[in-house]
N, CA, C and O atoms as a DFTB+ gen file, in Angstrom:
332 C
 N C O
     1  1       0.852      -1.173       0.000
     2  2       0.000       0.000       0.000
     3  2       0.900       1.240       0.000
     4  3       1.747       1.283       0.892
     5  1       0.846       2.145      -0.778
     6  2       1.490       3.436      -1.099
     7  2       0.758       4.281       0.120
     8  3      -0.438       4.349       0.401
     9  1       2.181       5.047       0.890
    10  2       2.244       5.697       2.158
    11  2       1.129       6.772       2.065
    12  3       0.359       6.765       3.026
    13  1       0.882       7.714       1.080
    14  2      -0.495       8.429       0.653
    15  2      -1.562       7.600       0.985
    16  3      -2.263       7.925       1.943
    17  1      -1.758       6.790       0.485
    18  2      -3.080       5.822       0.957
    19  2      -3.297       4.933       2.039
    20  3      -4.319       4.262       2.184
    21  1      -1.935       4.944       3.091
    22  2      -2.505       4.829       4.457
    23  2      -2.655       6.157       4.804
    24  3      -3.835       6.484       4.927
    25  1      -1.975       6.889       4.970
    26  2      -1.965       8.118       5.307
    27  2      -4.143       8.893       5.564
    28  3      -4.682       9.277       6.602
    29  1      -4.613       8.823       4.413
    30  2      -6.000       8.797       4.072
    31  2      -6.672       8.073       4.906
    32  3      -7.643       8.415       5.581
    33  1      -6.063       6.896       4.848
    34  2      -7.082       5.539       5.701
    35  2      -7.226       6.264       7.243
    36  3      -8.248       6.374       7.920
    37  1      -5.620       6.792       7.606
    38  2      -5.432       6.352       8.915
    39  2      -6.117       8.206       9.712
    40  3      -6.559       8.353      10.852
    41  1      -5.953       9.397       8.544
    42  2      -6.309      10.384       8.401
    43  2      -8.051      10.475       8.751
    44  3      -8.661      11.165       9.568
    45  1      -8.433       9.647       7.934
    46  2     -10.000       9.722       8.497
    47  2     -10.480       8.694       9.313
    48  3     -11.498       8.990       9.939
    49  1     -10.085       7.697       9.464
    50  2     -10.705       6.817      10.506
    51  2     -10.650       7.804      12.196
    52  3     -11.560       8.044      12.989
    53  1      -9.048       8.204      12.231
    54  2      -9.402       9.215      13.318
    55  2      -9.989      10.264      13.599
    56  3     -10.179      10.764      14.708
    57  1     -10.447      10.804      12.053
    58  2     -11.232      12.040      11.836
    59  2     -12.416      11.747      12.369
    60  3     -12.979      12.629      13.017
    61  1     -13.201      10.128      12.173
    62  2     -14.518       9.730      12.486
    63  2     -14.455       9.061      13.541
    64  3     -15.478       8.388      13.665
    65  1     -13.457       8.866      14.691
    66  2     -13.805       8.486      15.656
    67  2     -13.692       9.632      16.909
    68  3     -14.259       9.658      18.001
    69  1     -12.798      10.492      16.336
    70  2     -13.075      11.904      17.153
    71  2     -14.477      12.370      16.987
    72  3     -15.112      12.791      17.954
    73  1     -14.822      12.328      16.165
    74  2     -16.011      12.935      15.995
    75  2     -17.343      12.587      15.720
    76  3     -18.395      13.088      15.325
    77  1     -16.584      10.910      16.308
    78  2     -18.351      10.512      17.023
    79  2     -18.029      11.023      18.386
    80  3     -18.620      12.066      18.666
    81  1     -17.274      10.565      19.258
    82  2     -16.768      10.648      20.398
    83  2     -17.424      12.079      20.501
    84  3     -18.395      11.948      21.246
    85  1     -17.327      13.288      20.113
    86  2     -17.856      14.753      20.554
    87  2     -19.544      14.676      19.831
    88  3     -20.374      15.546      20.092
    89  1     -19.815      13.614      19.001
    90  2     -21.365      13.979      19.147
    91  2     -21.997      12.958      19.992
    92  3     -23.190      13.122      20.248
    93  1     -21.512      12.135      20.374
    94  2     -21.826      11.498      21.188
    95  2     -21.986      11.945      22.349
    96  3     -22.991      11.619      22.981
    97  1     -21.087      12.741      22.861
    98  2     -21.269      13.492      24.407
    99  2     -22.331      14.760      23.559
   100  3     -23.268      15.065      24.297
   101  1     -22.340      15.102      22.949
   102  2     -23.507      16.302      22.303
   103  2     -24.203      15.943      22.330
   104  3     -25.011      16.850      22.128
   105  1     -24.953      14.660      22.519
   106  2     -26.068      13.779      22.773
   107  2     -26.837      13.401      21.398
   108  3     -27.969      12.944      21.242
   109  1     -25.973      13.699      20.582
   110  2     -26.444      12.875      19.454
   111  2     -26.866      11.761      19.211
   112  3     -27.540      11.541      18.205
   113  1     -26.547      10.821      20.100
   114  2     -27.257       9.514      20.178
   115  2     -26.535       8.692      19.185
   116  3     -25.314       8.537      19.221
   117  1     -27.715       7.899      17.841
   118  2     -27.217       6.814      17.103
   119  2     -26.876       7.572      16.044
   120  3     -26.208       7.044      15.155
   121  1     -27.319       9.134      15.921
   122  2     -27.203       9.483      15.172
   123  2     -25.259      10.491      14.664
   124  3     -24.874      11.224      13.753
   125  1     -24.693       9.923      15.826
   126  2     -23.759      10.301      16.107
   127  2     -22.714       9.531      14.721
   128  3     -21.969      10.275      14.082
   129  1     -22.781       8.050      14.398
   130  2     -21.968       7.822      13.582
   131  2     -21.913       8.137      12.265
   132  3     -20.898       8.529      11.688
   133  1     -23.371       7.917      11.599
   134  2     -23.615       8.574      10.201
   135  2     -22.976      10.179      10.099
   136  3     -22.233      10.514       9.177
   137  1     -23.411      11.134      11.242
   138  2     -22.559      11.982      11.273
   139  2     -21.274      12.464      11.262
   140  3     -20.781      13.415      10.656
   141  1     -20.770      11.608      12.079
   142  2     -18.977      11.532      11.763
   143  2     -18.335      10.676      10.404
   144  3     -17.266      10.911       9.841
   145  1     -19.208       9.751      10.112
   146  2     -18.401       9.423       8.471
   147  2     -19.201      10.532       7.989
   148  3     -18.536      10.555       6.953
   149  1     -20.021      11.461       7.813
   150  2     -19.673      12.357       6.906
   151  2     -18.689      13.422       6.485
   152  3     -18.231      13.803       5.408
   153  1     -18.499      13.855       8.136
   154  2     -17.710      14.708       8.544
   155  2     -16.515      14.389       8.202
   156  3     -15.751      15.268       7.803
   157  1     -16.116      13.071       8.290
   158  2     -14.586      12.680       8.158
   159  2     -14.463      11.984       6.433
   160  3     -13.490      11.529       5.831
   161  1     -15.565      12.115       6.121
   162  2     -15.488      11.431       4.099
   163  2     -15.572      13.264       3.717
   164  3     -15.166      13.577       2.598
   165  1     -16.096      14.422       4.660
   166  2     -16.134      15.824       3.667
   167  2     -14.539      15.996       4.080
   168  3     -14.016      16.274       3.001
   169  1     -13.837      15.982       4.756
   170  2     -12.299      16.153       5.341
   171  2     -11.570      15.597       4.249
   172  3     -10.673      16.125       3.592
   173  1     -12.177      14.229       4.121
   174  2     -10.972      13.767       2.751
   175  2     -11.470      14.665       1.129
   176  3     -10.784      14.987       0.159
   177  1     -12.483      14.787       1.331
   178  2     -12.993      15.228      -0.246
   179  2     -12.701      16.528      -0.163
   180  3     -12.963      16.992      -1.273
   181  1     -12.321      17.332       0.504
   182  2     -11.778      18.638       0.724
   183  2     -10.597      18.462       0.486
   184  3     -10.260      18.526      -0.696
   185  1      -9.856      18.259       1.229
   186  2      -8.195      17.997       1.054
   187  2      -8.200      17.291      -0.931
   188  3      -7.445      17.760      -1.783
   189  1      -8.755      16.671      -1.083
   190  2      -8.728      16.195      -2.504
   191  2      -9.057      17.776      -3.549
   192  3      -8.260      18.255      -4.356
   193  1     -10.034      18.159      -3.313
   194  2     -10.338      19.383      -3.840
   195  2      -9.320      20.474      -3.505
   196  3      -9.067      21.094      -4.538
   197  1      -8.622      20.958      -2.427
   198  2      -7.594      21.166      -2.661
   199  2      -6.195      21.100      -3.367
   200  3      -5.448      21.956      -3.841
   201  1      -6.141      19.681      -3.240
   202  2      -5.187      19.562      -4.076
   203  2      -5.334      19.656      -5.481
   204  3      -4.491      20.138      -6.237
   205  1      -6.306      19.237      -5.771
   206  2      -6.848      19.840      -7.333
   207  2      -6.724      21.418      -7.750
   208  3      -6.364      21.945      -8.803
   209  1      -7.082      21.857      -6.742
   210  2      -6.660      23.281      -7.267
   211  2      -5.103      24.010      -7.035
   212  3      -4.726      25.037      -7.601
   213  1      -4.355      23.239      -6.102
   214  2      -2.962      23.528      -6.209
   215  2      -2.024      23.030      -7.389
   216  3      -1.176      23.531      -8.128
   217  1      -2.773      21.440      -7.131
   218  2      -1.945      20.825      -8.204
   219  2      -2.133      20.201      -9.433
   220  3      -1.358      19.542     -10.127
   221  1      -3.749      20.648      -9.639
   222  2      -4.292      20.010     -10.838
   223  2      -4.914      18.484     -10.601
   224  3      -5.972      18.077     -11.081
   225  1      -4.173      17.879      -9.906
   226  2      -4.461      16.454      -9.232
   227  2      -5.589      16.397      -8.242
   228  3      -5.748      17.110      -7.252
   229  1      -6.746      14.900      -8.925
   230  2      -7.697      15.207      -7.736
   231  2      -7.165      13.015      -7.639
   232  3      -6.886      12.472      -8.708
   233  1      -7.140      12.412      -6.706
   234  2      -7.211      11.058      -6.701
   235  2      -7.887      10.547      -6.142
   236  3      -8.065      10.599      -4.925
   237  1      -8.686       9.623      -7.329
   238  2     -10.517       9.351      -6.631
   239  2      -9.879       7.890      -5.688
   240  3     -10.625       7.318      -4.894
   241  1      -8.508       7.447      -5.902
   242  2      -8.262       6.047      -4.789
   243  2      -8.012       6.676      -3.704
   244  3      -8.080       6.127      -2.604
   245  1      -7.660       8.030      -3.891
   246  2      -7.804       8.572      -2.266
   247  2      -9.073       8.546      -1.157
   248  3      -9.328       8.248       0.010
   249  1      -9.636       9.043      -2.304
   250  2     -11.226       8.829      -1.633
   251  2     -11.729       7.623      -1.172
   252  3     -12.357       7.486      -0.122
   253  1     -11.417       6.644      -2.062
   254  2     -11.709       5.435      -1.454
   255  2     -11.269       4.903      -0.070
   256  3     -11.972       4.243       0.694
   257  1      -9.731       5.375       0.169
   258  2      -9.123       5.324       1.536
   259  2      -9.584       5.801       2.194
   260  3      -9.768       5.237       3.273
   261  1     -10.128       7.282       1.969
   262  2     -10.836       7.768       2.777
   263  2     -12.195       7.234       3.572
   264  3     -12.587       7.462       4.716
   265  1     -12.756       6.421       2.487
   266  2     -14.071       6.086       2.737
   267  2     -13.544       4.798       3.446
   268  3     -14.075       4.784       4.556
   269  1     -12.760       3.746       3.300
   270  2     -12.727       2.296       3.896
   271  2     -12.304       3.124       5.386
   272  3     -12.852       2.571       6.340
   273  1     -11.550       4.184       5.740
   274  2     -10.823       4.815       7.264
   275  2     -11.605       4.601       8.094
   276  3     -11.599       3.961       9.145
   277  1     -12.936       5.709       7.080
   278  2     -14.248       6.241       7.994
   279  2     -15.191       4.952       8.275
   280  3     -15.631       4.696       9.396
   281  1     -15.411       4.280       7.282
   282  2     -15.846       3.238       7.574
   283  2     -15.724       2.084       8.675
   284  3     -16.578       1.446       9.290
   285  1     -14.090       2.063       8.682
   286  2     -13.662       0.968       9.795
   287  2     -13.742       1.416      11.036
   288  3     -14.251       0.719      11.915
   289  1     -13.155       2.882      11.328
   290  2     -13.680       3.936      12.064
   291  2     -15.160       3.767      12.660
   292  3     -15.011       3.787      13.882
   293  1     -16.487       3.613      12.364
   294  2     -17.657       3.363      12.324
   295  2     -18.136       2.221      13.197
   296  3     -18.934       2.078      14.123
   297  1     -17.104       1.293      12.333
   298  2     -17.745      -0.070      12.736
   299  2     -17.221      -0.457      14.136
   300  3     -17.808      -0.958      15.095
   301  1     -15.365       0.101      13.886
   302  2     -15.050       0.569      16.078
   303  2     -15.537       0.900      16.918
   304  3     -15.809       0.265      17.936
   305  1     -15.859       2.522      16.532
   306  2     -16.766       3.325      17.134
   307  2     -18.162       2.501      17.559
   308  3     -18.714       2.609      18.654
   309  1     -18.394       2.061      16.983
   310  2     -20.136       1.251      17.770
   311  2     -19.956       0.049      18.629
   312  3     -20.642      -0.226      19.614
   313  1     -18.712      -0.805      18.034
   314  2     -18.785      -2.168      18.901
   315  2     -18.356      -1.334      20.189
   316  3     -18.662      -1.818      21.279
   317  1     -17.818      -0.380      20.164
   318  2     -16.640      -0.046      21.835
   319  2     -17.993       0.792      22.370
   320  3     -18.103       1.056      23.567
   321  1     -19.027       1.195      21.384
   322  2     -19.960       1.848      21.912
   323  2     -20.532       1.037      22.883
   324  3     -20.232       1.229      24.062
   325  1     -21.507      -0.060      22.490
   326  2     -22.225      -1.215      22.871
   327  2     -21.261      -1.924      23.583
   328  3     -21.455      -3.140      23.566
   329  1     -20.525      -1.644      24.050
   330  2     -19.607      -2.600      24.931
   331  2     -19.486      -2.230      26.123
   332  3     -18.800      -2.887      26.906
């Protein structure tokens, strides 16, 4: 795996477990995780859009890292929830 694409993985999985963790105490409830993979899939698609406009480069396998991070992120976040 090319260091960029952990980097992404490892970039948003913590993006979405911080930030269930603060809607969760916000009392967001269940609705706390759908919220944080968004939050942490708009973090990667930003930084992508950025770089598109610095460098012309947008990389949709980034996104994908992004999305498996937030995802695995998710599926942590709930078992440690329910636990």
């Amino acid at each position: 795996m090319e260091k960029d694409k952990l980097l992404h993985f490892i970039a948003c999985e913590t993006i979405a477990l911080v930030a269930t963790i603060i809607f969760l105490i916000l009392g967001c409830g269940d609705y706390s995780f759908p919220i944080a993979f968004v939050v942490a899939l708009g973090a990667g698609i930003g930084k992508e859009a950025y770089d598109k406009k610095k460098t012309g480069l947008f990389d949709h396998m980034d996104i994908v890292f992004d999305f498996i991070g937030a995802f695995v992120a998710m599926i942590l976040a709930y078992f440690i929830h329910i636990a």
